[in-house]
Coordinates of C-alpha atoms in Angstrom, one line a residue:
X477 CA 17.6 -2.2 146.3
X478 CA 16.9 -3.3 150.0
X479 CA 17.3 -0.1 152.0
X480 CA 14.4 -0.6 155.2
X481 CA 16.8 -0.5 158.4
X482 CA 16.5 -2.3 161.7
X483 CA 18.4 -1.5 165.1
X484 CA 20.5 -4.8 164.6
X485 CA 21.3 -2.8 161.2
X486 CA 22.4 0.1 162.7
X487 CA 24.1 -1.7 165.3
X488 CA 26.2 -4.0 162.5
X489 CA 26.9 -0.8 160.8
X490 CA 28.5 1.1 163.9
X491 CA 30.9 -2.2 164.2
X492 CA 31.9 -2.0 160.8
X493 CA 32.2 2.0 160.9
X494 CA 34.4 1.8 163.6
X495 CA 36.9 -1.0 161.9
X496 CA 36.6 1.5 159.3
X497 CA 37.6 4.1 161.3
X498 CA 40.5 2.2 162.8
X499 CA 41.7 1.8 159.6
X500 CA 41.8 5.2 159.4
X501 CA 43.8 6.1 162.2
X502 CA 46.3 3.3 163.0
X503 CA 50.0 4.9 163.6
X504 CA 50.8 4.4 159.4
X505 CA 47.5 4.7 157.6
X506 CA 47.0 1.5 155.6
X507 CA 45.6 1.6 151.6
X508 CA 44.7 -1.6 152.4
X509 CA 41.4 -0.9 153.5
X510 CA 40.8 2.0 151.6
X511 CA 41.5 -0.3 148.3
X512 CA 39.1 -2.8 149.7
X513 CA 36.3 -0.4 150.4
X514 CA 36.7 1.1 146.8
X515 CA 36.5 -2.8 144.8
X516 CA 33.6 -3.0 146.8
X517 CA 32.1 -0.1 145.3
X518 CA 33.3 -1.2 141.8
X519 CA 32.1 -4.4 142.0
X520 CA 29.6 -5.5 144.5
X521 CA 27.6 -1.9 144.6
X522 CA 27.8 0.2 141.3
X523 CA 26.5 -2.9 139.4
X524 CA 23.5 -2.9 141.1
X525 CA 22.7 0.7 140.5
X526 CA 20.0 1.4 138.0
X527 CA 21.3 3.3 134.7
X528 CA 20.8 6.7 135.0
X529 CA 19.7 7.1 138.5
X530 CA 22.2 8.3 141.1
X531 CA 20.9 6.2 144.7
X532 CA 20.7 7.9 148.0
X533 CA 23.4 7.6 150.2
X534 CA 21.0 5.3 152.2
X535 CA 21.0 3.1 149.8
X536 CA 24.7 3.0 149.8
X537 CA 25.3 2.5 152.9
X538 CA 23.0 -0.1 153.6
X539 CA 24.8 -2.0 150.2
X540 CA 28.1 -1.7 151.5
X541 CA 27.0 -2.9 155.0
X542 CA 25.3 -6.1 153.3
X543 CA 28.4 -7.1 151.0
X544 CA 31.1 -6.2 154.8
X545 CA 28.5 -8.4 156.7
X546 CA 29.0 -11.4 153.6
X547 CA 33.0 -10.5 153.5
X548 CA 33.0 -11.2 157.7
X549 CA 30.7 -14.1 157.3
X550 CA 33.3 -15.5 155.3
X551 CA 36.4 -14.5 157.1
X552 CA 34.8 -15.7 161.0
X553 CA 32.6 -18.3 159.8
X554 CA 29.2 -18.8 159.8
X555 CA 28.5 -20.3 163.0
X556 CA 29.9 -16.6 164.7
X557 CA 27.5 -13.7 165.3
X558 CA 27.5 -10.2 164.4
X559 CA 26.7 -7.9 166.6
X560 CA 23.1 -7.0 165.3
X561 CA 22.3 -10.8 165.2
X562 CA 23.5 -10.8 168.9
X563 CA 21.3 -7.9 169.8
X564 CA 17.8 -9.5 168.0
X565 CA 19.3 -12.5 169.8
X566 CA 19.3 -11.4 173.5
X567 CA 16.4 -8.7 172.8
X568 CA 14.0 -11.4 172.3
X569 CA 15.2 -13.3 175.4
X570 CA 14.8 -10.2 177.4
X571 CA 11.0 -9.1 175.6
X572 CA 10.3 -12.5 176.7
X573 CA 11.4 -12.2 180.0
X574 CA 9.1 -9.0 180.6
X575 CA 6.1 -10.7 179.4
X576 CA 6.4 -13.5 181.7
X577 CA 7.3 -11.2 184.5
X578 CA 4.6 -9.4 183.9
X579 CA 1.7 -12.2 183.4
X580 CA 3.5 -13.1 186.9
X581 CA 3.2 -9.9 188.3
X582 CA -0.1 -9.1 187.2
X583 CA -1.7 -12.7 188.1
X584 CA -0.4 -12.6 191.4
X585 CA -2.0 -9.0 192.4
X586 CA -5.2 -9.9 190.6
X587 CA -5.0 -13.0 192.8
X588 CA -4.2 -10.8 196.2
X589 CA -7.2 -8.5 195.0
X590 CA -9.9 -11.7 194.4
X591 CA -9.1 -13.0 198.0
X592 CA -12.0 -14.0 199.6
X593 CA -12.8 -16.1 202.7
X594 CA -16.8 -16.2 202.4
X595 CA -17.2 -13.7 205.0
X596 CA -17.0 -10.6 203.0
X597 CA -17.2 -10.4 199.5
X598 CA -14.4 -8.7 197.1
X599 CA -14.1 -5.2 197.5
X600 CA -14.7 -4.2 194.2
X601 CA -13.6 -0.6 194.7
X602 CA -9.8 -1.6 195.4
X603 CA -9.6 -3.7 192.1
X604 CA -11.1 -1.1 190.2
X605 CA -8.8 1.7 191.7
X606 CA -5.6 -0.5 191.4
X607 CA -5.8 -2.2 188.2
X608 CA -8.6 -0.3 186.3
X609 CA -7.9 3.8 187.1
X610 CA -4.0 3.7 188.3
X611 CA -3.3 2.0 184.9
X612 CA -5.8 4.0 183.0
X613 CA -3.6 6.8 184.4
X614 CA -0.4 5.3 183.7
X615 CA -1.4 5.3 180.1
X616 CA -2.3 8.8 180.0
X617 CA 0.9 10.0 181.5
X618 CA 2.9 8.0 178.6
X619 CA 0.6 9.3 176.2
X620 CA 1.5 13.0 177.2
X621 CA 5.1 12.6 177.5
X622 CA 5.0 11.0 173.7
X623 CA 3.0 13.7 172.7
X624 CA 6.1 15.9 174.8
X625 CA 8.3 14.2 172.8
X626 CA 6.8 14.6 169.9
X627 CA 6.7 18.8 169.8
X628 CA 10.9 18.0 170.9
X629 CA 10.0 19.3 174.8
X630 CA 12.3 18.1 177.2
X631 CA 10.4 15.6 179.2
X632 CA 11.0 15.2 183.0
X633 CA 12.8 12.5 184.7
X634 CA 10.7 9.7 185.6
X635 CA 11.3 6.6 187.3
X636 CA 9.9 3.8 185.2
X637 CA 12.2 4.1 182.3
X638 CA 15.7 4.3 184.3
X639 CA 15.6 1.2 186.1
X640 CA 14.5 -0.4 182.9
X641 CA 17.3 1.2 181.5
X642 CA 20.2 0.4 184.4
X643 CA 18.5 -3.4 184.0
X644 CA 19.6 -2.9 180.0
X645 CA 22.8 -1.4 181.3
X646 CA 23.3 -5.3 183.3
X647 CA 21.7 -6.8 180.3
X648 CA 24.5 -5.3 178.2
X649 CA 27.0 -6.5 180.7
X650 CA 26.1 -9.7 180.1
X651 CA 26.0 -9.1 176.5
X652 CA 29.9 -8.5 176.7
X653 CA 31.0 -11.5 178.7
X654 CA 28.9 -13.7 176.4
X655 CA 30.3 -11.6 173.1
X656 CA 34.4 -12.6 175.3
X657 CA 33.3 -16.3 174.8
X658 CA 32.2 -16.3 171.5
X659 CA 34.2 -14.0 169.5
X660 CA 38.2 -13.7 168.9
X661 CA 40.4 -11.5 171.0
X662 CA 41.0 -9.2 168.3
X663 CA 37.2 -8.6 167.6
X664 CA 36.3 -8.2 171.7
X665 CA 37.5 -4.4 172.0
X666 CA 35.4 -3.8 168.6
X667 CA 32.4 -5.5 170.3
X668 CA 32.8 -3.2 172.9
X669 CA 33.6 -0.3 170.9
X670 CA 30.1 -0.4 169.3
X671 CA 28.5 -0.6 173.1
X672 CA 29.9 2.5 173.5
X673 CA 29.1 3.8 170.4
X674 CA 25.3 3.1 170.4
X675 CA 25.7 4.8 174.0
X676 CA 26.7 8.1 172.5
X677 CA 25.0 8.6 169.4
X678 CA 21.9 10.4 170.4
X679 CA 22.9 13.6 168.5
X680 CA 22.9 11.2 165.0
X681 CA 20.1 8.5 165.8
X682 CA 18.0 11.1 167.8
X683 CA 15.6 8.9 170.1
X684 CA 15.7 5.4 168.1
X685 CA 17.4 3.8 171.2
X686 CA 14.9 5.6 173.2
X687 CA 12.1 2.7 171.4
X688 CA 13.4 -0.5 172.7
X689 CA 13.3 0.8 176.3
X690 CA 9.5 2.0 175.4
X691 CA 8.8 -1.6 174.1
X692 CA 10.2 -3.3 177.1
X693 CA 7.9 -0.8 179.4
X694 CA 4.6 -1.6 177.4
X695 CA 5.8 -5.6 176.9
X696 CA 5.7 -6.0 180.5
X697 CA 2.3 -3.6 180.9
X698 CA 0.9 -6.6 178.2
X699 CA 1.9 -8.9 180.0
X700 CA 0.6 -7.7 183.8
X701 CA -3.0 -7.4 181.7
X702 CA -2.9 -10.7 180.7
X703 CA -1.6 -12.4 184.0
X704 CA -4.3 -10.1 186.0
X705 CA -7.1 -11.0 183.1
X706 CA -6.3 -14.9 183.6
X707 CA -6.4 -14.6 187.1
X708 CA -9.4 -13.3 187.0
X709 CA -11.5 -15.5 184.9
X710 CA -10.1 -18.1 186.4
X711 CA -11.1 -17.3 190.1
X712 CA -14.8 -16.8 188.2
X713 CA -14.8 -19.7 187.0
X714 CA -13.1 -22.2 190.0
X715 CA -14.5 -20.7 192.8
X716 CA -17.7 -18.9 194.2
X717 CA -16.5 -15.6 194.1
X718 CA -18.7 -12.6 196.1
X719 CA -18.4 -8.9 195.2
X720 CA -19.6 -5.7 196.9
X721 CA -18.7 -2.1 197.3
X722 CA -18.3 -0.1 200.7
X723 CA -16.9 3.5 201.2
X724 CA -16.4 5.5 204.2
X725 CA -17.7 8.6 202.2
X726 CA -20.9 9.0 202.2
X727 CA -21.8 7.7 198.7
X728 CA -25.2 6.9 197.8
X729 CA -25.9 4.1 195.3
X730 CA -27.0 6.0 192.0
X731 CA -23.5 8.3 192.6
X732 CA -21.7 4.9 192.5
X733 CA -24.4 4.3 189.1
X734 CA -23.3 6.5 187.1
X735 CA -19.5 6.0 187.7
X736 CA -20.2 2.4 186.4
X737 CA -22.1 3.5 183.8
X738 CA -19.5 6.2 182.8
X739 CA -16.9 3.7 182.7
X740 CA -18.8 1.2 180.5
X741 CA -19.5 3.7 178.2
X742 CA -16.5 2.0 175.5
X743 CA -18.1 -1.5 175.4
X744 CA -21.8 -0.6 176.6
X745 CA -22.9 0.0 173.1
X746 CA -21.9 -3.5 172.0
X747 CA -23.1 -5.8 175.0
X748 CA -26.5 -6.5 176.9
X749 CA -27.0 -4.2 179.1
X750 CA -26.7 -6.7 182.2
X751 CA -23.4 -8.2 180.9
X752 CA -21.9 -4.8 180.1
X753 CA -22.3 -3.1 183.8
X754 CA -24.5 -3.8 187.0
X755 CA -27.8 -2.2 187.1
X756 CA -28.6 0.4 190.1
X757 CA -30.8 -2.1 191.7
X758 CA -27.5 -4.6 191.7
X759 CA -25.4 -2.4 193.0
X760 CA -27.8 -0.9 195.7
X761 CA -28.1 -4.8 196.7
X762 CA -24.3 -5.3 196.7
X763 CA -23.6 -2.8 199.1
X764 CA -21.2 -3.7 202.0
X765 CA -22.6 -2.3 205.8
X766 CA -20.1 -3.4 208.2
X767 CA -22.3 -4.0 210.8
X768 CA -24.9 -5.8 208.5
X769 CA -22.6 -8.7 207.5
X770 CA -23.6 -10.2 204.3
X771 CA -25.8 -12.7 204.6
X772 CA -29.0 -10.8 203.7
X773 CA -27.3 -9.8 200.5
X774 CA -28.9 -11.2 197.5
X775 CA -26.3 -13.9 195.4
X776 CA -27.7 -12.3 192.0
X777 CA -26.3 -9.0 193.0
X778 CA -22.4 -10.0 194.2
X779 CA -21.9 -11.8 191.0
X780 CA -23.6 -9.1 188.9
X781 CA -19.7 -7.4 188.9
X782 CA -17.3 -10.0 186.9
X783 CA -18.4 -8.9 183.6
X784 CA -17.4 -5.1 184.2
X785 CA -14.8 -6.0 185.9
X786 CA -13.2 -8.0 183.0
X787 CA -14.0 -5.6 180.8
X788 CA -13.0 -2.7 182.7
X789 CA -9.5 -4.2 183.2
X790 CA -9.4 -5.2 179.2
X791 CA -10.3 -2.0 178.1
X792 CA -8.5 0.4 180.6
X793 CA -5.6 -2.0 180.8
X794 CA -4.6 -4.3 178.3
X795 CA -6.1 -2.3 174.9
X796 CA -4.2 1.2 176.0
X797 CA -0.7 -0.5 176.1
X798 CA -1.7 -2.9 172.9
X799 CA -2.2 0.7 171.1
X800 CA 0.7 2.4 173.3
X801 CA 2.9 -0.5 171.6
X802 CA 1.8 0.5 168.2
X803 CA 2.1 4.0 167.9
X804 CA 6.2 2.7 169.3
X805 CA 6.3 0.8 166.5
X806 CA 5.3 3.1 164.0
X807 CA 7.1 5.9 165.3
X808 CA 10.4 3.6 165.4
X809 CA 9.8 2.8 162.0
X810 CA 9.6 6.5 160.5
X811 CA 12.2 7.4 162.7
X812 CA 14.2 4.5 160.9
X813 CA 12.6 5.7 157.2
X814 CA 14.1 9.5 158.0
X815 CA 17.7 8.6 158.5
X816 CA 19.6 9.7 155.9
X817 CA 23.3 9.0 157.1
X818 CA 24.1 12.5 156.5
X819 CA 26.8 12.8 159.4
X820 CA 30.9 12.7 159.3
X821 CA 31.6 9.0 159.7
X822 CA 29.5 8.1 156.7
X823 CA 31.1 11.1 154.9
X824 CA 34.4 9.6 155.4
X825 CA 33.2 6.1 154.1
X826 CA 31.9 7.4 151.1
X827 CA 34.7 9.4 150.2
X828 CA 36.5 5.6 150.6
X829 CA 33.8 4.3 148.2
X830 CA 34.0 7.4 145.4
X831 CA 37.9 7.7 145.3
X832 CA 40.7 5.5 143.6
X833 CA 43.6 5.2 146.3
X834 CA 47.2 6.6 144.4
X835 CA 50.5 5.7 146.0
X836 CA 53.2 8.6 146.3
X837 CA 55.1 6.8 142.9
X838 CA 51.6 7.3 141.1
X839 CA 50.1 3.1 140.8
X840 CA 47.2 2.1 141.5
X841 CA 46.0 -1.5 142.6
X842 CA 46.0 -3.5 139.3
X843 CA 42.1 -4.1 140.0
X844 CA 41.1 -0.4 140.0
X845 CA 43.4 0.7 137.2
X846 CA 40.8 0.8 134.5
X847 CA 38.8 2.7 136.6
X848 CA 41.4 5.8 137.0
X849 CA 42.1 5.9 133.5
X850 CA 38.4 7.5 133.5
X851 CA 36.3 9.9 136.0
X852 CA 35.3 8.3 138.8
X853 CA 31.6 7.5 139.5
X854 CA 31.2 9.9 142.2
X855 CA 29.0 9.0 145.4
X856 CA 26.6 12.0 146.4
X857 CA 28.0 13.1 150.0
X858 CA 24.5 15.0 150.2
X859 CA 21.6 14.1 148.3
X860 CA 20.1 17.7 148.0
X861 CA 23.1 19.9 148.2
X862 CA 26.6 20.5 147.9
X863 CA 28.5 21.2 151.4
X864 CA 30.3 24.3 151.2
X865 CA 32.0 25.8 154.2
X866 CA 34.3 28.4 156.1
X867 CA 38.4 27.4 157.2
X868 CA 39.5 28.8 160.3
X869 CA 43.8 29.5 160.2
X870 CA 45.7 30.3 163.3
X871 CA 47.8 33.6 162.7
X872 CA 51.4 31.9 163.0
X873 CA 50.8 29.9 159.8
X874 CA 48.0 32.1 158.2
X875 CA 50.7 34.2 155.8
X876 CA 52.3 31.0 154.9
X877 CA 49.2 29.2 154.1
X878 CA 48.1 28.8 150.3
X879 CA 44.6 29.5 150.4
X880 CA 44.7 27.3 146.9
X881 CA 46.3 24.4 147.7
X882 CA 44.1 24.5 151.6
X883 CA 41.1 24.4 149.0
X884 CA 42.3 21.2 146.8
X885 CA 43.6 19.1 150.4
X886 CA 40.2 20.0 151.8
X887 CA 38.3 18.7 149.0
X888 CA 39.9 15.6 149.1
X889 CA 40.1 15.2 152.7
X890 CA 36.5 16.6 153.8
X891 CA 34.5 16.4 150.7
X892 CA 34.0 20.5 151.4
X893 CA 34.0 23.4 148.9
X894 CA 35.8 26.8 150.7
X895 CA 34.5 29.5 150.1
X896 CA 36.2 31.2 152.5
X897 CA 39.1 31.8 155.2
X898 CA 39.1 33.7 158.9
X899 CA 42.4 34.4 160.7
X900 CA 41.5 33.1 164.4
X901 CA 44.3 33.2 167.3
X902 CA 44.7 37.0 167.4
X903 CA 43.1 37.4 170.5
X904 CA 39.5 36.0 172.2
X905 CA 37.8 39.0 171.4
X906 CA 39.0 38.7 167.8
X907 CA 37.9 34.9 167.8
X908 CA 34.7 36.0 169.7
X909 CA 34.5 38.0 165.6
X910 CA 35.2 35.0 163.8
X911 CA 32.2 33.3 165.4
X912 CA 30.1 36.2 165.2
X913 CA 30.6 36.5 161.4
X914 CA 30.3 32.5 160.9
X915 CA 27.2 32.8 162.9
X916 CA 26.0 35.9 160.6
X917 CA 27.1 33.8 157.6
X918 CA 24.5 30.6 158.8
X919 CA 21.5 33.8 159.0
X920 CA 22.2 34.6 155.6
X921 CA 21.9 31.3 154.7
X922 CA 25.9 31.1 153.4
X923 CA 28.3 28.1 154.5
X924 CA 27.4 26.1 157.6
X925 CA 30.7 24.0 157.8
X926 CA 33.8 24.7 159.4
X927 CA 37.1 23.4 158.5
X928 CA 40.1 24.4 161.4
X929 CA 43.6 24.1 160.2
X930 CA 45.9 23.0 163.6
X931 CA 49.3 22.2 163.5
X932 CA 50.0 18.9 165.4
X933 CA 52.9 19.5 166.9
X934 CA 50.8 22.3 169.4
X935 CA 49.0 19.6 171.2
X936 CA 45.5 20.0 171.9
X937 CA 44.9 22.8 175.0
X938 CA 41.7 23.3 176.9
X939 CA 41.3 26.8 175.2
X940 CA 41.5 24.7 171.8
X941 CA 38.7 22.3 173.0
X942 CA 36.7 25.1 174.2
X943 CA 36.4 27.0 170.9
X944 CA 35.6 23.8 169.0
X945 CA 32.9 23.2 171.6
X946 CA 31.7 27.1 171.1
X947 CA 32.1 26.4 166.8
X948 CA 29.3 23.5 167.6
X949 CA 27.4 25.7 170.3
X950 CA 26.9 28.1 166.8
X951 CA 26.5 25.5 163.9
X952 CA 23.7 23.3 165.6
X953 CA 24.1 19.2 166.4
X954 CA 24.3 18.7 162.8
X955 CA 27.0 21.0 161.1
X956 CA 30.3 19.7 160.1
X957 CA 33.4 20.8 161.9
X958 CA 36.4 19.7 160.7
X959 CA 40.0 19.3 162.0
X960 CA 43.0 19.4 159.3
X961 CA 46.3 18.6 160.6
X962 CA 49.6 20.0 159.6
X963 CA 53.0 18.5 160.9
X964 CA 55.7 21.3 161.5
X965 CA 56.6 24.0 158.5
X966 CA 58.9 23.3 156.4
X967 CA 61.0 25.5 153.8
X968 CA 58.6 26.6 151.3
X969 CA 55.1 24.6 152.8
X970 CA 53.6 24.4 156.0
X971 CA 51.4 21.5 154.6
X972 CA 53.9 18.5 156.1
X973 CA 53.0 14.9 157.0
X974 CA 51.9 14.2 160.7
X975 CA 53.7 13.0 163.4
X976 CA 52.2 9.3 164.1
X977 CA 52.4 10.4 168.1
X978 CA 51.1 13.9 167.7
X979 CA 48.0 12.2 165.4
X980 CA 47.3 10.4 168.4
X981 CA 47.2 12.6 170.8
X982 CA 44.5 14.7 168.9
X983 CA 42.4 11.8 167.7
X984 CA 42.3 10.7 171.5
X985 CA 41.6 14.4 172.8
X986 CA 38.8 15.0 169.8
X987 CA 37.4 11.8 170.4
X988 CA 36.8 12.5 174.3
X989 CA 34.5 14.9 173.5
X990 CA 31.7 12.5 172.0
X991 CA 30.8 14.3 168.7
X992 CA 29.9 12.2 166.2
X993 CA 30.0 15.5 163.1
X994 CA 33.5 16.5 164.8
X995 CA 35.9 15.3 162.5
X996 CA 39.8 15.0 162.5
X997 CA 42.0 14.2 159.6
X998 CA 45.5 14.5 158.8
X999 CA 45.4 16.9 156.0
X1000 CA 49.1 15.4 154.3
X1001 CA 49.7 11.7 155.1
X1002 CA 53.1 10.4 154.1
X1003 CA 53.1 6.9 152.3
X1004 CA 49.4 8.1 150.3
X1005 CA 47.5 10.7 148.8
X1006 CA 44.4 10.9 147.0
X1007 CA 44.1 11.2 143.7
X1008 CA 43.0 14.8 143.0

């Protein structure tokens, strides 16, 4: 089973994640969708699975994004794009682009550095401290912060990596007029929708995104190697090129010596000892005395410096981002081989996947009806552990509420085991409780999800918001909160179907806080149920 992921996968996967989504919460919740997810299962995924072994929900996912990439193939047509194949599409343009930028960039100052008039020879101090130490440098700064990075440390603002990403940011802009001309009007707002996405899905993808900015940086540090390398040679070989050293510190030849000799200390084992640095006696003859001129300066001894100087620039330069672009690739790719799609939108598509769809008058589609006369195959929602978690009632419904039936609606709709209930709304010191014990709870290693019954009809207040932003404070970036909607009581049940214009206001005031394991779900829909 193909489960290796790339960012274009991940990108597709938000697109179809948020159709799915969509489907979720238009104003009457379509079965539609739900039906089509679950013959997809039936048919196109559990065939595939090898008897008696229960697959990962990374597998799963990545199976069901494969057979929704086909199914969209064949409803838009070939010749259209996704919006992963758009991604590789324009990120190869744009890698390009920073290589030749950089070849450019770097030739021309390796150019500006080898200017000579046959006067006065190159400086070879400024080449060596421009392209040689300040990149040396460069590459031992990005080597710490990745190191940072690494132990999770917060790493300080720089300025390299935000103007590469505000030129992404016009890159992406661009993206979105050319996704207007090549895609229908009624897949542009998805498009667009998965921009944003990607934008806010640090907390779930941790620093993947962070990669392709890293790639771009060392891409164009490749590139200014190469151009300044090229340049190099071929000033060496086209023209008669001079080189000397001068200081206005009082450096004496064998000082200068030993720098030389320290920095040739990579390659020096490997080369002839008068290709891999200048010997004292070169360097003491290379020596630039203003007053002096250059004319009794010996020609063996200003051309004694191209060799380092190549070298210098290949081994300080080009070899540290070569390597620097590695260890991105390799970290990308474990970052990739970790995911395991353990977060609230992929909950909700595998609950689509593992459950038949049964109308209120008790069909089912004709396709799935062999398959609820038996269990149903049921998808892991966590490969190591059942979830298990707390609910959280508001006092004005808490007497009425039947703790049994709260248990069955949440297992349908969450795919959570309660084992337990807190009355919340007495008070904020009495809330400040609640969290106290839920927080307790997590130390004793008990329930780490949190289910909140809210009746619609209240709509969402900033006091409301707050305490669900207090719940995620306590539970970390990757516990599961829950919202369960309730329309108003009625005689005998306070579980009622929700308003279509009190779903939405909540779905648009949860959404608006950007948590991708915040979850909100109508708890009773009224034209479906799932089948218990």
């Amino acid at each position: 089973m193909k489960s290796r992921w790339h960012l274009e996968d991940l990108i597709d996967l938000e697109y179809f994640l948020h159709r799915v989504e969509r489907e979720d919460t238009m104003d009457v919740p379509p079965a539609d969708g739900r039906e089509q997810d679950r013959e997809i299962y039936l048919h196109r995924i559990k065939p595939q699975f090898v008897e008696g072994i229960t697959p990962s929900r990374r597998v799963i996912v990545r199976l069901w994004l494969e057979v929704r990439r086909q199914m969209e193939k064949e409803e838009i047509g070939r010749q259209r794009v996704l919006p992963g194949e758009l991604f590789s599409q324009v990120w190869r343009l744009v890698m390009g682009g920073f290589l030749v930028s950089g070849i450019v960039a770097g030739g021309w100052l390796a150019t500006s550095l080898l200017s000579y008039r046959g006067t006065e020879p190159v400086n070879v101090s400024f080449y060596v401290a421009i392209l040689v130490v300040a990149q040396a440098g460069l590459a031992a700064i990005t080597t710490f912060f990745l190191l940072l990075r690494r132990r999770h440390w917060r790493l300080p603002g720089g300025v390299l990596y935000p103007l590469v990403r505000s030129l992404l940011a016009t890159i992406m802009g661009w993206l979105r007029k050319r996704v207007d001309e090549r895609v229908s009007g009624d897949r542009r707002e998805e498009f667009s929708a998965v921009i944003g996405l990607i934008k806010g899905r640090g907390t779930v993808y941790g620093t993947l995104f962070f990669w392709p900015l890293f790639f771009l940086v060392q891409t164009f540090g490749i590139g200014f190697n190469l151009g300044g390398l090229a340049s190099t040679g071929l000033r060496v070989v086209g023209t008669d090129l001079a080189f000397g050293w001068q200081s206005t510190l009082h450096l004496s030849a064998g000082a200068v010596h030993r720098l030389v000799r320290n920095i040739s200390l990579p390659w020096s084992w490997a080369l002839p000892p008068d290709i891999a640095a200048p010997s004292l006696s070169q360097i003491e003859g290379s020596r630039m005395i203003l007053k002096d001129g250059i004319y009794h300066l010996s020609t063996a001894d200003l051309v004694a410096w191209w060799p380092f100087l190549l070298l210098a620039l290949c081994c300080y330069g080009l070899v540290p981002r070569l390597l620097l672009l590695v260890v991105g690739v390799v970290a990308q790719y474990r970052a990739l081989a970790r995911l395991d799609f353990n977060n609230s939108a992929c909950d909700r598509l595998l609950q689509r996947l593992e459950r038949p769809v049964v109308r209120l008058d008790g069909t089912v589609t004709p396709a799935l009806v062999e398959e609820a006369d038996r269990p149903a195959a049921r998808v892991s929602m966590d490969d190591t552990r059942v979830l298990t978690g707390v609910a959280l009632i508001p006092d004005d419904v808490f007497d009425n509420c039947s703790l049994d039936r709260l248990r069955v609606l949440v297992r349908q709709v969450f795919s959570l085991e309660l084992e337990t209930s807190y009355r919340i709304g007495l008070g904020l010191a009495a809330d400040q409780q609640v969290l106290r014990q839920i927080a307790g709870g997590m130390d004793s290693g008990e329930p780490w999800s949190v289910v909140i019954l809210q009746e619609a009809w209240h709509p969402p207040i900033r006091e409301t918001l707050a305490f669900l932003q207090e719940i995620r404070a306590i539970l970390g970036l990757q516990g599961r909160i829950g919202v369960g909607l309730i329309g108003k009581p009625a005689v005998g049940t306070i579980f009622t179907p929700v308003k279509d214009i009190d779903w939405q206001t909540w779905r648009r005031k949860i959404a608006s806080l950007g948590d991708p394991n915040l979850r909100i779900e109508r708890l009773i829909e009224d034209n479906e149920r799932y089948d218990a």
